[in-house]
Amino acid sequence: MSGQVKGLKVGPSSNGDSRGSWEEKEDQDNVGLATKPKPVTGRRTRKVEGGVFFPKPENAVTVAVSSRVLFRTEREQKVFEQDGVEEYLRFQIEHENEPFTPGPAFPFVKALEAVNCRLRELYPQSEELFDIVLVTYNHAHVGIRLINTINHHNLFIERFCMTGGSSPIGYLKAWQTNLYLSADADKVREALSEGIAAATMFTSEKVTEVSESQLRVAFDGDAVLFSDESERIFKAHGLDKFFEHERDNEDTLLDHGPLKGFLEALGKLQKKFYAKGQRLDCPIRTYLVTARSAASSGIRALKTLRAWGLEIDEALFLAGAPKGPMLEKIRPHIYFDDQMFHVEGAAEMGTVAAHVPYGIAQKHNAKQNSSVRK
Amino acid sequence: MVSTIQNTDVKQKEADRAVVVAVTSRAVFDCGADDGDEVCEVGVAFPLLQALQRVNERLLEENPSESLLFDVVLITSDSQQQQQSSRIISSTRHHGLEISSFCFSSEEDFTESLLKNNVHLFLTTDRDEAAQASQKGVFSALLNGKVASSEQLRVVFCGDAVIRTDAEPPSASQDAAQSFWAQLGEMRRRFGMLDSPLSLVLLTSRGGRESCGTALQTLRSRGVNMDEAYSLAGAPRSPILSLLRPHFLLINHLQD
């Protein structure tokens, strides 16, 4: 057996002084682990496995998804609700070799991977990629089934957290998550309150086909990209007051909303394609789908985006018209809206819509919100 | 010279069934300067001992004649602490710690005392001590220097270690590691999914989902079912570790 492990300091044997912090010096743990010695020269920037490497969380655009939105797990959910956790886990283990079928976030994740392929072609050494992390509060007993499913569908997901019941929020922060998608509205709200872009997803029977080569992300404006300040005016004082307020404040920037950061992250990746002359062929396309109208209230939205340095590929001002048909034409992989009314409307027409439970609209029941404006 | 004193306040465990965990007294008590007969302050390992005790209590609740229990032994190897042996013993009594015996040895002989006491796991905050002990075939791990919760015993296995064990012919310390894991696995099975006094956590740092999946399956085949699993695939470990709050971390490198 080898002698003293290289690089460790010889501590004096008095009270606690020779305590070696086992959280630091991660590379020192490598010494002796592999059969060939690895250099202990500081953090490696790249971990290569099979020719593809795993980006550092701070460099990547990290998208965390829960198992319930990545896959369809309704049958298992029912077992859990009716028969309890022990039976649920037994069921999962029994069906371990049966892969789950794709859930609402699945096409979105596939599209992220398609973008990664294109990015790797152009920038083979870059860590500026999408990194998809599975964050679930399932027990590790379900782990093997989840891994089998990921294998079956050929997804490139190498990182995950199965918290066995504890809150995943801390882990989202540790992964420097740029977007969190879950079926659990409480978890989503918690993430939002911690400053992490998040949205609740729902399983729908009707799902229209989306592009496999171009990622399309659509955003509502108020209370998603922008704050809910204007919506508050509308709710409190009505449409006319809203228009007046927007006109008076046309040159004042709107405050930012919870999904602004994600749009920004998408924009950064888009610029990487533009830099290589691929603007027309860019595999990322973004859309603003807002009930504001182009001639009036929409101007403030555009000015704000421009001031933020954010480009959005298509801005669609519906002036209060229903969003469903427009979304059906766009075919986004995901559409973010703060109002359940619109989320449900989109889903009825086959668009995968995610709810951002943020702002004043949450105080109103979705069904009550049947006004013309939004 | 090695001497062992049994703690008569505590019911002794069944030698062939108990899981003997040795902890350095330096980690359990902070005896400071020689204050005569003053009781020592508690050290960083105190929450760990409380957690081990809770596991024992719950095991006995499930089955009053349970013999698979943690058997905690206190090891004192530095001369400074040796002089305070009576304080250590009285502090143990004072804090109501379930320590079955006290081992006093010189610094050179401490691994001998570990082997003599059939220690299944040796815990210390000193990396060198841990490395030394594992070289002699004693399964060792580092104690979490930051105070961890005393409510649930949380053990983190570094999955990268699990896979390697299978690929190579097992050494004495790897056998010790495997049997310790098996014991923990058996203990864990005494409890249900919720409200367990111990939680087993798998962490794979390198490799992707396959490494983690293989580790989960390997452990399961040895009767060890994990509660939580994390695959880092190269991401930094410290942020995740500080969330996991383990009492100790089982890494293989100390055994080489």
mmCIF file of C-alpha atoms in Angstrom, chain A residues 138-141 160-166 171, chain B residues 152-160 162 181 184-185 188 196 198-204 212 215-216 219 224-232 240-251:
data_model
loop_
_atom_site.group_PDB
_atom_site.id
_atom_site.type_symbol
_atom_site.label_atom_id
_atom_site.label_comp_id
_atom_site.label_asym_id
_atom_site.label_seq_id
_atom_site.Cartn_x
_atom_site.Cartn_y
_atom_site.Cartn_z
ATOM 1 C CA ASN A 138 -38.264 11.163 -5.368
ATOM 2 C CA HIS A 139 -36.364 8.624 -3.324
ATOM 3 C CA ALA A 140 -33.276 7.031 -4.794
ATOM 4 C CA HIS A 141 -35.299 3.826 -5.121
ATOM 5 C CA PHE A 160 -29.407 14.766 -11.031
ATOM 6 C CA CYS A 161 -30.578 15.248 -7.460
ATOM 7 C CA MET A 162 -32.956 12.776 -5.907
ATOM 8 C CA THR A 163 -33.601 14.369 -2.585
ATOM 9 C CA GLY A 164 -35.675 11.616 -0.990
ATOM 10 C CA GLY A 165 -38.355 14.044 0.170
ATOM 11 C CA SER A 166 -36.357 17.130 1.129
ATOM 12 C CA TYR A 171 -29.973 22.285 -4.809
ATOM 13 C CA GLN B 152 -31.097 12.120 11.791
ATOM 14 C CA LEU B 153 -27.881 10.267 11.150
ATOM 15 C CA ARG B 154 -26.879 11.170 7.631
ATOM 16 C CA VAL B 155 -24.211 9.126 5.898
ATOM 17 C CA VAL B 156 -22.882 10.048 2.493
ATOM 18 C CA PHE B 157 -21.269 7.351 0.345
ATOM 19 C CA CYS B 158 -19.046 8.488 -2.442
ATOM 20 C CA GLY B 159 -20.285 6.315 -5.236
ATOM 21 C CA ASP B 160 -17.078 6.540 -7.204
ATOM 22 C CA VAL B 162 -18.335 1.776 -4.694
ATOM 23 C CA TRP B 181 -22.054 -0.666 4.403
ATOM 24 C CA LEU B 184 -25.765 0.147 7.728
ATOM 25 C CA GLY B 185 -28.009 -1.211 5.020
ATOM 26 C CA ARG B 188 -31.769 1.094 7.501
ATOM 27 C CA SER B 196 -36.166 7.048 9.656
ATOM 28 C CA LEU B 198 -30.845 7.377 9.542
ATOM 29 C CA SER B 199 -30.555 8.375 5.924
ATOM 30 C CA LEU B 200 -28.173 6.896 3.372
ATOM 31 C CA VAL B 201 -27.048 9.228 0.629
ATOM 32 C CA LEU B 202 -25.171 8.342 -2.539
ATOM 33 C CA LEU B 203 -22.985 10.947 -4.201
ATOM 34 C CA THR B 204 -21.080 10.331 -7.409
ATOM 35 C CA CYS B 212 -24.570 6.558 -10.315
ATOM 36 C CA ALA B 215 -23.496 2.307 -7.791
ATOM 37 C CA LEU B 216 -27.190 2.198 -6.858
ATOM 38 C CA LEU B 219 -25.303 -1.223 -3.264
ATOM 39 C CA VAL B 224 -28.000 -1.316 0.975
ATOM 40 C CA ASN B 225 -30.870 0.845 -0.258
ATOM 41 C CA MET B 226 -30.093 4.514 -0.610
ATOM 42 C CA ASP B 227 -32.538 7.241 0.364
ATOM 43 C CA GLU B 228 -31.042 9.984 -1.751
ATOM 44 C CA ALA B 229 -28.801 10.032 -4.807
ATOM 45 C CA TYR B 230 -26.824 12.827 -6.429
ATOM 46 C CA SER B 231 -24.874 12.638 -9.624
ATOM 47 C CA LEU B 232 -22.534 15.584 -9.978
ATOM 48 C CA ILE B 240 -23.977 20.089 -2.592
ATOM 49 C CA LEU B 241 -22.170 18.705 0.460
ATOM 50 C CA SER B 242 -23.107 21.705 2.562
ATOM 51 C CA LEU B 243 -26.746 21.053 1.703
ATOM 52 C CA LEU B 244 -26.469 17.344 2.419
ATOM 53 C CA ARG B 245 -25.182 17.971 5.969
ATOM 54 C CA PRO B 246 -23.642 14.525 6.440
ATOM 55 C CA HIS B 247 -22.208 13.449 9.760
ATOM 56 C CA PHE B 248 -19.494 11.663 7.906
ATOM 57 C CA LEU B 249 -18.463 10.979 4.373
ATOM 58 C CA LEU B 250 -17.266 7.596 3.201
ATOM 59 C CA ILE B 251 -14.588 8.024 0.577
#
